[in-house]
CSV table of C-alpha atoms in Angstrom, one decimal:
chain,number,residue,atom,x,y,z
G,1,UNK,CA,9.3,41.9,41.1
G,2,UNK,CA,12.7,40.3,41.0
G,3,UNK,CA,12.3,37.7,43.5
G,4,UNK,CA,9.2,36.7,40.8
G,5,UNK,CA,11.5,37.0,37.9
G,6,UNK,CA,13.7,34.9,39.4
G,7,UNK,CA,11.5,32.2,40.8
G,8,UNK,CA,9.8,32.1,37.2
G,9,UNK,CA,13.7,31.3,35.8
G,10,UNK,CA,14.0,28.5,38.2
G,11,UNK,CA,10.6,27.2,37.1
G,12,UNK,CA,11.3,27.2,33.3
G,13,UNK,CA,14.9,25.4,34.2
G,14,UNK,CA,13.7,22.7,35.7
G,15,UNK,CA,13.0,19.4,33.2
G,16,UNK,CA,9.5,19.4,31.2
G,17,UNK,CA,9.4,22.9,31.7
G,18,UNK,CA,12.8,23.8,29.8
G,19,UNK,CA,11.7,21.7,27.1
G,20,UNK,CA,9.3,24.6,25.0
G,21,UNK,CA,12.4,27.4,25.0
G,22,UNK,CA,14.7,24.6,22.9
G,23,UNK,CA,14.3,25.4,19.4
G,24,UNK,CA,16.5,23.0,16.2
G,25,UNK,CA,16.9,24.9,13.2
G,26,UNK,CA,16.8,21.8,10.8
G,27,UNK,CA,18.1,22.6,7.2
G,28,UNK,CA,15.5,20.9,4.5
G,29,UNK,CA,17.4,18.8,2.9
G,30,UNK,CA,18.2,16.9,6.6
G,31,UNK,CA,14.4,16.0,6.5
G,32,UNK,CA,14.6,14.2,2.9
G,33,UNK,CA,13.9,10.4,3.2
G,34,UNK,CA,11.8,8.3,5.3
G,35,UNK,CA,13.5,9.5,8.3
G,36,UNK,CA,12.5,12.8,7.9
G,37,UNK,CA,9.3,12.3,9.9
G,38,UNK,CA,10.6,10.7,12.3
G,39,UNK,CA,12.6,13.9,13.5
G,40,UNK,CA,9.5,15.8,13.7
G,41,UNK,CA,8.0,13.4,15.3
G,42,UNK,CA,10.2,13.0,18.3
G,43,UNK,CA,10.9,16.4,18.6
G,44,UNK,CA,6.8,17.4,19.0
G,45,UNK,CA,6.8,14.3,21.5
G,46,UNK,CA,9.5,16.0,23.6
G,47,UNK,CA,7.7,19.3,23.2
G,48,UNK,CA,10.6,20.7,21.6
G,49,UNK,CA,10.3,23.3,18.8
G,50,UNK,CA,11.4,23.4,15.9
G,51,UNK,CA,12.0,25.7,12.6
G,52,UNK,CA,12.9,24.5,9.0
G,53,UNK,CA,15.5,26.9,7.5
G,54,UNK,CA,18.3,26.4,5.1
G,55,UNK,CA,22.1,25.9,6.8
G,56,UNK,CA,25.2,27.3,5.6
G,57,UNK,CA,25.5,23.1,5.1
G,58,UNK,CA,23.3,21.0,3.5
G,59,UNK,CA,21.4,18.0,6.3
G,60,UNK,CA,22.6,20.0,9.8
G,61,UNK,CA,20.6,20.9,12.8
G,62,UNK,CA,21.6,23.4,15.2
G,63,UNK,CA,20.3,24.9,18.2
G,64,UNK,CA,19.2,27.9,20.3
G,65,UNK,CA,17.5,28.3,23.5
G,66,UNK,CA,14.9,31.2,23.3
G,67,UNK,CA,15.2,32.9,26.8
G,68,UNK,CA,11.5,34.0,28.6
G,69,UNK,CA,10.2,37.4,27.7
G,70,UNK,CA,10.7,39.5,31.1
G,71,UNK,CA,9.2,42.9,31.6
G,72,UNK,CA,11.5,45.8,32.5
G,73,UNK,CA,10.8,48.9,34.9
G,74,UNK,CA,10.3,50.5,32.1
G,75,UNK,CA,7.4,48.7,30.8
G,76,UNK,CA,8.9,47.0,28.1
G,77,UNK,CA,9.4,43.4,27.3
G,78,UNK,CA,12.2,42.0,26.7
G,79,UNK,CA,13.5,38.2,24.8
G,80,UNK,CA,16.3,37.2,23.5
G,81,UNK,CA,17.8,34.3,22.5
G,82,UNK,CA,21.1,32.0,23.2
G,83,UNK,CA,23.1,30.1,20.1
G,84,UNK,CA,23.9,26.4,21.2
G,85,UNK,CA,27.4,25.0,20.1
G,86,UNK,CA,26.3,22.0,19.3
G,87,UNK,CA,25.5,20.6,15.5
G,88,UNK,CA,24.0,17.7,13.7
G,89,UNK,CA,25.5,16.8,10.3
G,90,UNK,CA,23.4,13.8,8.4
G,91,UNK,CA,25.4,11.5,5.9
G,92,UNK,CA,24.3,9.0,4.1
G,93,UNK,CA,26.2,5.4,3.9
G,94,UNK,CA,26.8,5.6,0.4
G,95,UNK,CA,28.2,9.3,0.6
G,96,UNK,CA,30.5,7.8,3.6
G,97,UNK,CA,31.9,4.9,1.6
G,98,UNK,CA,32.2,7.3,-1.1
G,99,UNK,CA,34.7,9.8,1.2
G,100,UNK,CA,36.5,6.5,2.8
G,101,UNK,CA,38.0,5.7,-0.8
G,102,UNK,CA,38.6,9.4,-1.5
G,103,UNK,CA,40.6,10.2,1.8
G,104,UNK,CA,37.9,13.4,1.8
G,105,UNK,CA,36.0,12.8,5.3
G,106,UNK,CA,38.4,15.0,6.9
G,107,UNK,CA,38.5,17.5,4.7
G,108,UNK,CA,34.0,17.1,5.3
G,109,UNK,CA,34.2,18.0,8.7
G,110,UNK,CA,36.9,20.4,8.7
G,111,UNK,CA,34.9,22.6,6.6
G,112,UNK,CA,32.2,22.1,9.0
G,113,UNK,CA,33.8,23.0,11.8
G,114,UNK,CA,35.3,25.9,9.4
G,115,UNK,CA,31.4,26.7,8.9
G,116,UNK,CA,30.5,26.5,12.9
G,117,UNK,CA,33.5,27.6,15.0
G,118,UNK,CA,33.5,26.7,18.3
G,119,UNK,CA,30.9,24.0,18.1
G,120,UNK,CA,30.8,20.1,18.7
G,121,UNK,CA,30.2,18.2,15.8
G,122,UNK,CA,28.2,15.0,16.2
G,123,UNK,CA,28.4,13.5,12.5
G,124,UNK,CA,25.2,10.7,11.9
G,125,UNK,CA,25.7,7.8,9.1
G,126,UNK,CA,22.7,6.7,8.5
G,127,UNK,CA,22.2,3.6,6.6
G,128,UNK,CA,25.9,2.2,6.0
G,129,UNK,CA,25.1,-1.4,6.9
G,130,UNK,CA,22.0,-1.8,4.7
G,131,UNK,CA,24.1,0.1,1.5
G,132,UNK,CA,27.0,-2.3,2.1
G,133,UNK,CA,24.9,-5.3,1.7
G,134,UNK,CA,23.5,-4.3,-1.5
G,135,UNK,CA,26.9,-3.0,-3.3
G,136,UNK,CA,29.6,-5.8,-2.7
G,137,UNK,CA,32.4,-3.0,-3.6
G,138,UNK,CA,31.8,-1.6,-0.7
G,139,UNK,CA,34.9,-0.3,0.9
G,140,UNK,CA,36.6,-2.5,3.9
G,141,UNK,CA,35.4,-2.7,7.6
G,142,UNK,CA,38.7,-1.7,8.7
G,143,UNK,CA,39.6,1.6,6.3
G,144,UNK,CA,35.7,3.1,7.7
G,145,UNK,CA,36.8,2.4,11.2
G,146,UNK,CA,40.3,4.0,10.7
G,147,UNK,CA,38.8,7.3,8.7
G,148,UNK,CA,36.2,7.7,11.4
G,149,UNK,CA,38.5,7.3,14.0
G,150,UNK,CA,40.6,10.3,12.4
G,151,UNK,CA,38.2,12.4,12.7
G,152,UNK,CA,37.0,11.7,16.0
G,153,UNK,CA,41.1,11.8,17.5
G,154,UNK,CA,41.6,15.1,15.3
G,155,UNK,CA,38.4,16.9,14.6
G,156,UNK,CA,36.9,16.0,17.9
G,157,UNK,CA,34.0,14.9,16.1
G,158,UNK,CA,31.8,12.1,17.5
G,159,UNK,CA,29.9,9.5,15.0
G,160,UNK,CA,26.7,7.7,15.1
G,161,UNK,CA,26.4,4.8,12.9
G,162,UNK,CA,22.2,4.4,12.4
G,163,UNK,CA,20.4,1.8,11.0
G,164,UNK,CA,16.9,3.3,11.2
G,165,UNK,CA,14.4,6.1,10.7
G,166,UNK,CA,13.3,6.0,14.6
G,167,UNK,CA,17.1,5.8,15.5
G,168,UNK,CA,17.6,9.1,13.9
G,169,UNK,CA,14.8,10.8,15.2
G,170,UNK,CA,15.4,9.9,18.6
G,171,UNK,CA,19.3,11.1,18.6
G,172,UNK,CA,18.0,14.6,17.3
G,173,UNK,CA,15.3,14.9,19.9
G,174,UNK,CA,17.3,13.4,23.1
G,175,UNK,CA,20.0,15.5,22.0
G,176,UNK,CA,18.0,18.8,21.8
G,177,UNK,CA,16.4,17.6,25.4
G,178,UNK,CA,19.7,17.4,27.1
G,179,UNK,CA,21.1,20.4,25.4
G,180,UNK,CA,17.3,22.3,27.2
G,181,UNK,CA,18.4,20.5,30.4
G,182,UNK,CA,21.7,21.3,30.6
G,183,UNK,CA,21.6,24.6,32.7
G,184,UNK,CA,19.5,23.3,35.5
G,185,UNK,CA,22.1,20.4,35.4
G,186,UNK,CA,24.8,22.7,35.5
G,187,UNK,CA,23.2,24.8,38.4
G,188,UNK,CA,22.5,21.5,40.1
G,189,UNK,CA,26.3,20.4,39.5
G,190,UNK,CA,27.4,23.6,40.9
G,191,UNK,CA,25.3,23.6,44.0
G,192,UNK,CA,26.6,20.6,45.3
G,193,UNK,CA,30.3,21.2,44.5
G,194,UNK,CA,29.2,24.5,47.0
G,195,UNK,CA,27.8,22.5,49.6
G,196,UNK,CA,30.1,19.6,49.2
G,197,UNK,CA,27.1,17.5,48.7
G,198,UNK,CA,27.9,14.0,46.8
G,199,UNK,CA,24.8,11.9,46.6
G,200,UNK,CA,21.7,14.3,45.9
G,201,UNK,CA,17.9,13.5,46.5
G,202,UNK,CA,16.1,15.4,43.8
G,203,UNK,CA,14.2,11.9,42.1
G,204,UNK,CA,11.7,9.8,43.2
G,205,UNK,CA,13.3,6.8,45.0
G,206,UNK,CA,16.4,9.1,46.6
G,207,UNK,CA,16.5,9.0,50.4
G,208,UNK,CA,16.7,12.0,52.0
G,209,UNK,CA,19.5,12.3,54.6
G,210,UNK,CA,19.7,15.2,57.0
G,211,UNK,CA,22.0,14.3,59.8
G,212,UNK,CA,22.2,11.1,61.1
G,213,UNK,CA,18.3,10.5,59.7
G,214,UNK,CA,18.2,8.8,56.7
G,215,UNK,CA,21.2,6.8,56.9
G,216,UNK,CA,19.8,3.2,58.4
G,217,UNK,CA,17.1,3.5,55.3
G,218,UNK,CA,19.9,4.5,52.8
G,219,UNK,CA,22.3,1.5,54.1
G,220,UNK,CA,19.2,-0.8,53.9
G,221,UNK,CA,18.4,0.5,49.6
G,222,UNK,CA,22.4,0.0,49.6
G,223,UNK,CA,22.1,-3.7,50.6
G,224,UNK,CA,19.0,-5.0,48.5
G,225,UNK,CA,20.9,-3.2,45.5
G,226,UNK,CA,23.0,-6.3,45.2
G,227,UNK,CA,21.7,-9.2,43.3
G,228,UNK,CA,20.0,-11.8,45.2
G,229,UNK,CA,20.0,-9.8,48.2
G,230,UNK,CA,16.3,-9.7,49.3
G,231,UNK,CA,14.6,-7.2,52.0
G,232,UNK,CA,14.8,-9.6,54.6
G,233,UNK,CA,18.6,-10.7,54.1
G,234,UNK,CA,18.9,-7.0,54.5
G,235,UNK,CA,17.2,-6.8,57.4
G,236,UNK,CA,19.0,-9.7,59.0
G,237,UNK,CA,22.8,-8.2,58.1
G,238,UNK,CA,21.4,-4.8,59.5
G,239,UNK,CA,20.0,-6.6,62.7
G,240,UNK,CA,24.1,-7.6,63.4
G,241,UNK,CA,25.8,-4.6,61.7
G,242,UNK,CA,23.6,-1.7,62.3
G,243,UNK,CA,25.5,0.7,60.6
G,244,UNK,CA,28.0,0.3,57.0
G,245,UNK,CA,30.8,1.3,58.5
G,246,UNK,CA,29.8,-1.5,61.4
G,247,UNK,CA,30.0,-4.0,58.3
G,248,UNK,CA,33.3,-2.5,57.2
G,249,UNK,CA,35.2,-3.3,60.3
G,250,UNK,CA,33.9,-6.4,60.3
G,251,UNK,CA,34.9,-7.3,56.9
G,252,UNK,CA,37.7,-5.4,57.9
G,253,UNK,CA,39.1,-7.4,61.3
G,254,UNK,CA,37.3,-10.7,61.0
G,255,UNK,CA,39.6,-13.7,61.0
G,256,UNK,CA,37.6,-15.5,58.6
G,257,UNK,CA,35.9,-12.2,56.3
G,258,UNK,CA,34.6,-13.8,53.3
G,259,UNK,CA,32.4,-16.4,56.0
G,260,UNK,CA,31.6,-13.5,58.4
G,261,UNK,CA,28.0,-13.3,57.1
G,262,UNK,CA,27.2,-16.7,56.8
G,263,UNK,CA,25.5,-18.0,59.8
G,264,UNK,CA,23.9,-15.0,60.2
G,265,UNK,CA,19.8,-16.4,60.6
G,266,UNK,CA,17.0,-14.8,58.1
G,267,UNK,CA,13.5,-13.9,59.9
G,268,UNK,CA,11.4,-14.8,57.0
G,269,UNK,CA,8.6,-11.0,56.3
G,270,UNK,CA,10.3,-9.8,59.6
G,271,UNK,CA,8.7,-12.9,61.9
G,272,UNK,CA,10.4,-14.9,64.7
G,273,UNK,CA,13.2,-17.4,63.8
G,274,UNK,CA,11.7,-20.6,63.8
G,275,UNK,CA,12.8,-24.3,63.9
G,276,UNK,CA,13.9,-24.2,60.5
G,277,UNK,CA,16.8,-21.8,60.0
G,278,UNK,CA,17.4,-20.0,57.0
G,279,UNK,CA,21.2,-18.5,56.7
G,280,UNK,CA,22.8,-16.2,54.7
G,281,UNK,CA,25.1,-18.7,53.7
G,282,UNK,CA,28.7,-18.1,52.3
G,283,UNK,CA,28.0,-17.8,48.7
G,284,UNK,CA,25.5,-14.4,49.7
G,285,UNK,CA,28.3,-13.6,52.4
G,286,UNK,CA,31.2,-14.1,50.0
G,287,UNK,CA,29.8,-12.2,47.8
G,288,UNK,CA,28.8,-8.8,50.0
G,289,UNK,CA,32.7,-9.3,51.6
G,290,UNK,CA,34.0,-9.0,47.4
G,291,UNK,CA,31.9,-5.9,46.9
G,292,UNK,CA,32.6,-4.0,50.3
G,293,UNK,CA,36.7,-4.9,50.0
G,294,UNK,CA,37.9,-5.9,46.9
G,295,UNK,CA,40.1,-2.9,45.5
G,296,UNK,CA,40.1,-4.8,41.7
G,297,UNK,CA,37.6,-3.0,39.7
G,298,UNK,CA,37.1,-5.7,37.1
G,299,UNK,CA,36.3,-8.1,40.3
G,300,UNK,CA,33.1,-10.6,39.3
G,301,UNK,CA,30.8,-10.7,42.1
């Protein structure tokens, strides 16, 4: 009965599934205006659930994930349910421009955070371009940027400046998803820090290594990852270097290192070489050489 319990957790962890025990607690007020149905809109596209109740602050969303109902030895069944420290506050542009002048958005979202200890704040501005264009006293570019800046060094608050209904819908709904996904991501996080595992094949398109099996196909996805380098330029550099670390020393010991690919011949769809050669040439070769040895990290390929 355990082993059941606990293979139906792992089930309901796992991405899709984790998406029906998220529940936002959306005060009413956060719904008024034409972005209103946009939030419920996303959310019931992510199958997340929702519930319309007031906050102990007017236009914020919180979260809790609602844990499966188990049964005990007993007989009985048992839920319960898991407060999220994470929060949504909406503000309008007008309202923002309206604490810039004052010097009050600090004092906003301390008493939000006064409100919901322990939680991260994510503040969303909706509308602040489209108000500024139709009042001209707007206040300055630079004073908003400075006040929100406060609060995010301060109050470790982030901001979203949004334009549109859809915009705001979608930050409330991806936001609830990753907050349903987060334990299996955790568990996932943890496992490999375990197993000292770095690269992990859970999606489609991962190559599974176990061993030394794996590793030509995964060196050969490494190579056509680079821009311009086709399947059969791939091919032909794996046909001289079998192996990356092969490539390496080349790069590594080769008199000329930048060049060392370039006269290396291209079977065109895996054929014979024929009279006319195609080469790697040394603006391909160059360009591998820059991205297997360069130790700048701003290097342009």
């Amino acid at each position: 009965m355990q082993q059941l319990h606990f293979n139906e957790q792992q089930r309901n962890m796992k991405p899709g599934m984790c998406n029906k025990f998220m529940h936002a607690v959306i005060d009413p007020d956060f719904l008024q205006g034409e972005h209103g149905s946009e939030v419920l809109s996303k959310l019931n596209e992510l199958s997340l659930k929702y519930e319309i109740k007031r906050q102990q602050f007017p236009r914020v969303v919180t979260f809790y994930r609602a844990n499966a109902q188990t049964l005990t030895v007993q007989g009985a069944v048992t839920a319960k349910t898991t407060p999220l420290k994470f929060i949504v506050h909406l503000m309008t542009g007008q309202e923002l421009v309206l604490h810039v002048k004052e010097g009050t958005l600090r004092s906003i979202v301390d008493r939000l955070t006064t409100l919901y200890p322990g939680t991260v704040l994510s503040l969303l501005v909706f509308g602040l371009v489209s108000y500024c264009r139709s009042n001209r006293n707007c206040v300055g570019r630079k004073e908003t940027e400075t006040a929100l800046t406060e609060v995010q060094l301060f109050n470790k608050c982030s901001y979203q400046l949004l334009d549109t209904a859809e915009e705001v819908g979608n930050f409330v709904a991806q936001l609830g998803k990753s907050l349903a996904e987060l334990p299996y991501k955790q568990q996932q996080y943890d496992k490999y820090c375990q197993e000292q595992l770095y690269l992990g094949n859970e999606k489609k398109g991962c190559v599974r290594v176990e061993g030394s099996a794996g590793l030509h196909q995964l060196y050969q996805n490494q190579l056509v990852k680079i821009p311009s380098v086709s399947l059969e330029v791939a091919e032909a550099i794996i046909s001289v270097y079998p192996s990356l670390s092969q490539l390496m020393d080349g790069f590594r010991f080769a008199a000329d290192g930048p060049n060392l690919l370039a006269d290396i011949p291209i079977r065109r769809a895996g054929g014979p070489v024929t009279t006319s050669i195609r080469r790697i040439g040394p603006e391909m070769s160059k360009k591998i050489y820059l991205l297997y040895s360069s130790l700048e990290s701003s290097q342009e390929l």
